[in-house]
Short mmCIF file of C-alpha atoms in Angstrom, two decimals:
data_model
loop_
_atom_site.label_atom_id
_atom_site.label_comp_id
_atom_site.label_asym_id
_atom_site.label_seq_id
_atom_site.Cartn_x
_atom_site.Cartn_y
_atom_site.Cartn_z
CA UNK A 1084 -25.11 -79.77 84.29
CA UNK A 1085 -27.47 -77.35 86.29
CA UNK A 1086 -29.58 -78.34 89.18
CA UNK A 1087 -32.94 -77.19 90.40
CA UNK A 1088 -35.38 -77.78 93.01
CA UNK A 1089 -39.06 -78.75 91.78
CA UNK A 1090 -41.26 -78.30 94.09
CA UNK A 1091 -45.36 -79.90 93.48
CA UNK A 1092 -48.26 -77.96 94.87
CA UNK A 1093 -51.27 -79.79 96.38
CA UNK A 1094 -49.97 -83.46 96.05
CA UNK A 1095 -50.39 -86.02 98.88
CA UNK A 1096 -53.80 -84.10 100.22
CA UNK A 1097 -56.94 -83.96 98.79
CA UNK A 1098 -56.90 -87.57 97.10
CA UNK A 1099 -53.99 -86.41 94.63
CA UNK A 1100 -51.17 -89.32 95.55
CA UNK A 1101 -47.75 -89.36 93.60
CA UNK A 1102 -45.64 -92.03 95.42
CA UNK A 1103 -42.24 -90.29 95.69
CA UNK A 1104 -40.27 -93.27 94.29
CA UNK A 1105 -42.58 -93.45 91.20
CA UNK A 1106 -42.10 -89.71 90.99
CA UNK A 1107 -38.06 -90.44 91.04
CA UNK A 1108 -38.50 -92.76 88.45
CA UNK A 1109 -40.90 -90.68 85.90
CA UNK A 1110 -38.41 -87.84 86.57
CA UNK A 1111 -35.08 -90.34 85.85
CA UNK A 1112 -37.28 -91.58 82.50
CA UNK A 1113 -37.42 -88.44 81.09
CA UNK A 1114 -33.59 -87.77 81.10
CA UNK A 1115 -33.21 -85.77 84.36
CA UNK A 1116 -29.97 -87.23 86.49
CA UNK A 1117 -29.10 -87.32 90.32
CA UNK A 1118 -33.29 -86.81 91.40
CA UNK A 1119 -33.44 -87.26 95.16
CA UNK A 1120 -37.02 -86.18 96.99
CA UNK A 1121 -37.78 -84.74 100.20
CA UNK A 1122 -40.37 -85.59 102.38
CA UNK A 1123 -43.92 -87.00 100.90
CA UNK A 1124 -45.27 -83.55 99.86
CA UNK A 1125 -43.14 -83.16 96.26
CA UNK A 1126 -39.79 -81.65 97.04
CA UNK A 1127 -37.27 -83.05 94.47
CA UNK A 1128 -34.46 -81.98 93.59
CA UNK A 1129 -32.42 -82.73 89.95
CA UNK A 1130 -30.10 -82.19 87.76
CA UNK A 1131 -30.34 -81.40 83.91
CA UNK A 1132 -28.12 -80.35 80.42
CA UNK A 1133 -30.98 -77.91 79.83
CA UNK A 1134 -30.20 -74.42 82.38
CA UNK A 1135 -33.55 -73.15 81.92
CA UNK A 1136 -35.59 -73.68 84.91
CA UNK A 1137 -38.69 -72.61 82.43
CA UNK A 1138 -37.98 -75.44 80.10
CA UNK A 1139 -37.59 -77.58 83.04
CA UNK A 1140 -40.84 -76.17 84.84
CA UNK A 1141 -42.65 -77.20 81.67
CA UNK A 1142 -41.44 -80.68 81.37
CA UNK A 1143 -42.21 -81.62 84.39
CA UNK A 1144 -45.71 -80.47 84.54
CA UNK A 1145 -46.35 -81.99 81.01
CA UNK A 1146 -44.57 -85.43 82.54
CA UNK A 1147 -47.39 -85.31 85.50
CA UNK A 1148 -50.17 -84.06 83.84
CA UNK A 1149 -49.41 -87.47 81.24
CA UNK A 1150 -48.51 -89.72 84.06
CA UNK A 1151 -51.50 -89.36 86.31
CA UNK A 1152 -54.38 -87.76 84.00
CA UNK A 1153 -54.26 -84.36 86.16
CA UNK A 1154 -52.93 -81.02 86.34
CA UNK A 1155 -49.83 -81.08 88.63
CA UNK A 1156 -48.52 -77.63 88.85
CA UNK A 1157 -44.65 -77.36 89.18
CA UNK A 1158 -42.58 -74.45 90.77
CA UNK A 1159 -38.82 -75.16 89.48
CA UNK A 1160 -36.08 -73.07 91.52
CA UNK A 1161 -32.13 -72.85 90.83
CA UNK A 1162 -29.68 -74.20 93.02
CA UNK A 1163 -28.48 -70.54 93.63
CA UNK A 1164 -32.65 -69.43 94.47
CA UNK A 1165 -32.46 -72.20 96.94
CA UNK A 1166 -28.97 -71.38 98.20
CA UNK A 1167 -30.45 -67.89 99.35
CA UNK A 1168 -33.89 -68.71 100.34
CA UNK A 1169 -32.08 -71.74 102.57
CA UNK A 1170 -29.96 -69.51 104.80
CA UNK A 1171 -30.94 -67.41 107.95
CA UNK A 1172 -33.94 -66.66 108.25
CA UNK A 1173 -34.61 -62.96 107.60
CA UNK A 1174 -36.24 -61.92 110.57
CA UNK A 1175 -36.09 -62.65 114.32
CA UNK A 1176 -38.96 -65.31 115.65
CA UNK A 1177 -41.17 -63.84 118.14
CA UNK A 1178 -40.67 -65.23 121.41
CA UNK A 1179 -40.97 -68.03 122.59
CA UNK A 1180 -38.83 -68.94 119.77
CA UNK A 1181 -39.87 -72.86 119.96
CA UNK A 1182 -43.53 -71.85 119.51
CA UNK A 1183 -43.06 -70.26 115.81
CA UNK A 1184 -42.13 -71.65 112.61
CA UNK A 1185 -40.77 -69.70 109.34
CA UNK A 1186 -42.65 -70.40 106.54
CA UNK A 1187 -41.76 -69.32 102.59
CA UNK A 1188 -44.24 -69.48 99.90
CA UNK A 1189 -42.86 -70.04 97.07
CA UNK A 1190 -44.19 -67.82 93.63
CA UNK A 1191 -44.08 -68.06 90.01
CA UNK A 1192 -42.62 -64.92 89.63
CA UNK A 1193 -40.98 -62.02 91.41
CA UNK A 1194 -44.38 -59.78 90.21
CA UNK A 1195 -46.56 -62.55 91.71
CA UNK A 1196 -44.63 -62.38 95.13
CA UNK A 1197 -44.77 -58.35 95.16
CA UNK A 1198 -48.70 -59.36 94.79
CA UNK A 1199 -48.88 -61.48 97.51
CA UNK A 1200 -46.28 -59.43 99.91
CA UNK A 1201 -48.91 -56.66 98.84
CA UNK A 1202 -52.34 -58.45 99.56
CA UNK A 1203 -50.73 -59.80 103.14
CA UNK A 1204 -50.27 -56.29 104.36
CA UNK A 1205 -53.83 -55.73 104.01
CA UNK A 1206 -54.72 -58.14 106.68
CA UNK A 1207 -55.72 -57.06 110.25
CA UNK A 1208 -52.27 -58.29 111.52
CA UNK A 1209 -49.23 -56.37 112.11
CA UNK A 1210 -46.84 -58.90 111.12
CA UNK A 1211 -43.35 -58.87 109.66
CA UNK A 1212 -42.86 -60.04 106.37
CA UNK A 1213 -39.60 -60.57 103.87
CA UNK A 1214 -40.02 -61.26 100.12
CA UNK A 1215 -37.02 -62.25 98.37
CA UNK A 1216 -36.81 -63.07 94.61
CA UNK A 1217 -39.82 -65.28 94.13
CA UNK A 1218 -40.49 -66.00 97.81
CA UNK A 1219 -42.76 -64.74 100.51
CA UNK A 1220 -40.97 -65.18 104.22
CA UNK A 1221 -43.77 -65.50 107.20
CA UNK A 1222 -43.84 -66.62 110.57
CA UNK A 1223 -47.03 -68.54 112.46
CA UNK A 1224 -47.46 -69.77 115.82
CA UNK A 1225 -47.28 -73.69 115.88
CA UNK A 1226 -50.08 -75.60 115.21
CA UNK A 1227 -51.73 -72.44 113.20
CA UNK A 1228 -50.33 -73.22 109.63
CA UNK A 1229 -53.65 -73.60 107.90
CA UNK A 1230 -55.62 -71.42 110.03
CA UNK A 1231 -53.02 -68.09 109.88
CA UNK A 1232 -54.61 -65.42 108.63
CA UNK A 1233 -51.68 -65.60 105.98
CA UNK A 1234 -52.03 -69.15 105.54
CA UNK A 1235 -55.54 -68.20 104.86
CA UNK A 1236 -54.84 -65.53 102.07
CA UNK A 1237 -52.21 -67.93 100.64
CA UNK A 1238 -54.63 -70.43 100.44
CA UNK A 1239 -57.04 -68.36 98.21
CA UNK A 1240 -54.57 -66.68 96.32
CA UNK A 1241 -53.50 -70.35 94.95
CA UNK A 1242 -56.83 -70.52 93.36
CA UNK A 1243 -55.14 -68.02 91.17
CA UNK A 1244 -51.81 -68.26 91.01
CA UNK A 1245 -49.16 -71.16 91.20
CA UNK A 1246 -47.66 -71.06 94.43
CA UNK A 1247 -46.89 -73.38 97.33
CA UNK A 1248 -45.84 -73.03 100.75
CA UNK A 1249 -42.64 -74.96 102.64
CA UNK A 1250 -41.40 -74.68 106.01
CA UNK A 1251 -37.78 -72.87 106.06
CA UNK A 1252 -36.25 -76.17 107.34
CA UNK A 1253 -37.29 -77.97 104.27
CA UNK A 1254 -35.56 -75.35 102.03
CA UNK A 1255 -32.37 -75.97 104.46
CA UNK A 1256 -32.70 -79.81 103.64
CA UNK A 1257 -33.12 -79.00 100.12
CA UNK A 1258 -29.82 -76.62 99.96
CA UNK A 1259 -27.66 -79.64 101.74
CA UNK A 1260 -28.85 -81.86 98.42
CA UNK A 1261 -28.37 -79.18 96.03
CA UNK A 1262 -25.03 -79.05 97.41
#
């Protein structure tokens, strides 16, 4: 039995709702075991016979897009991507420390997060930045999440390419269910 971590993009804002229990259950119908979710924004995590998180990435967004008449894009992650991505943070928060959060936006593919790390260094803005595997490390100032010059680029690069964006305590949370 593997597990993964499936994370949704875009549910939850912008008049797309999938109820986390209903998600649990359409997940549980389809033959995955132990699915727990985090939070309301699409974090679940499950386990499966099959150990290709491919195979699993395209069940699940075939399950959504059937369930609720809409393209639901997926981002599956093994327990061991989520093992690494969950542990100290890669670089040092600016200070004050309590006025920052770590941020990692999660990619389709190790290319697409070069891309990204790539594009972000462009920007007018000195900042640090760590990519690891499929993932995109960042820091903002509280309060600036969707109005970051990175959160920015992010934003328009997911017109274009499937990724999604989770706070580094969520992936923490996630880690303690993967187990």
């Amino acid at each position: 039995m593997s597990k993964f971590a499936v994370f949704l993009r875009g549910v939850n804002v912008g008049g797309v709702k999938v109820l986390m229990k209903d998600l649990s259950q359409l997940l549980l119908s389809a033959g995955f075991t132990e699915v727990k979710t985090l939070l309301a924004s699409g974090n679940v995590v499950l386990s499966s016979e099959e150990s290709d998180p491919q195979i699993i990435q395209a069940t699940c967004n075939e399950l959504l897009a059937t369930h609720y008449q809409r393209e639901i894009p997926t981002l599956v992650y093994t327990a061991e991507e989520i093992k690494e991505l969950s542990g100290p943070f890669g670089m040092p928060l600016p200070e004050p420390v309590a006025e920052h959060h770590c941020y990692l936006t999660l990619c389709q593919s190790e290319d697409d997060a070069l891309a990204m790390g790539e594009a972000i260094k462009t920007l007018d803005d000195s900042r640090e930045l760590l990519t690891i595997g499929r993932a995109i490390c960042w820091i903002a100032s509280k309060g600036t999440s969707t109005t970051d010059p990175v959160a920015k680029l992010i934003q328009a690069q997911a017109k274009r390419r499937i990724i999604t964006t989770r706070n580094h305590n969520t992936l923490v949370k996630i880690a303690k269910i993967v187990g």
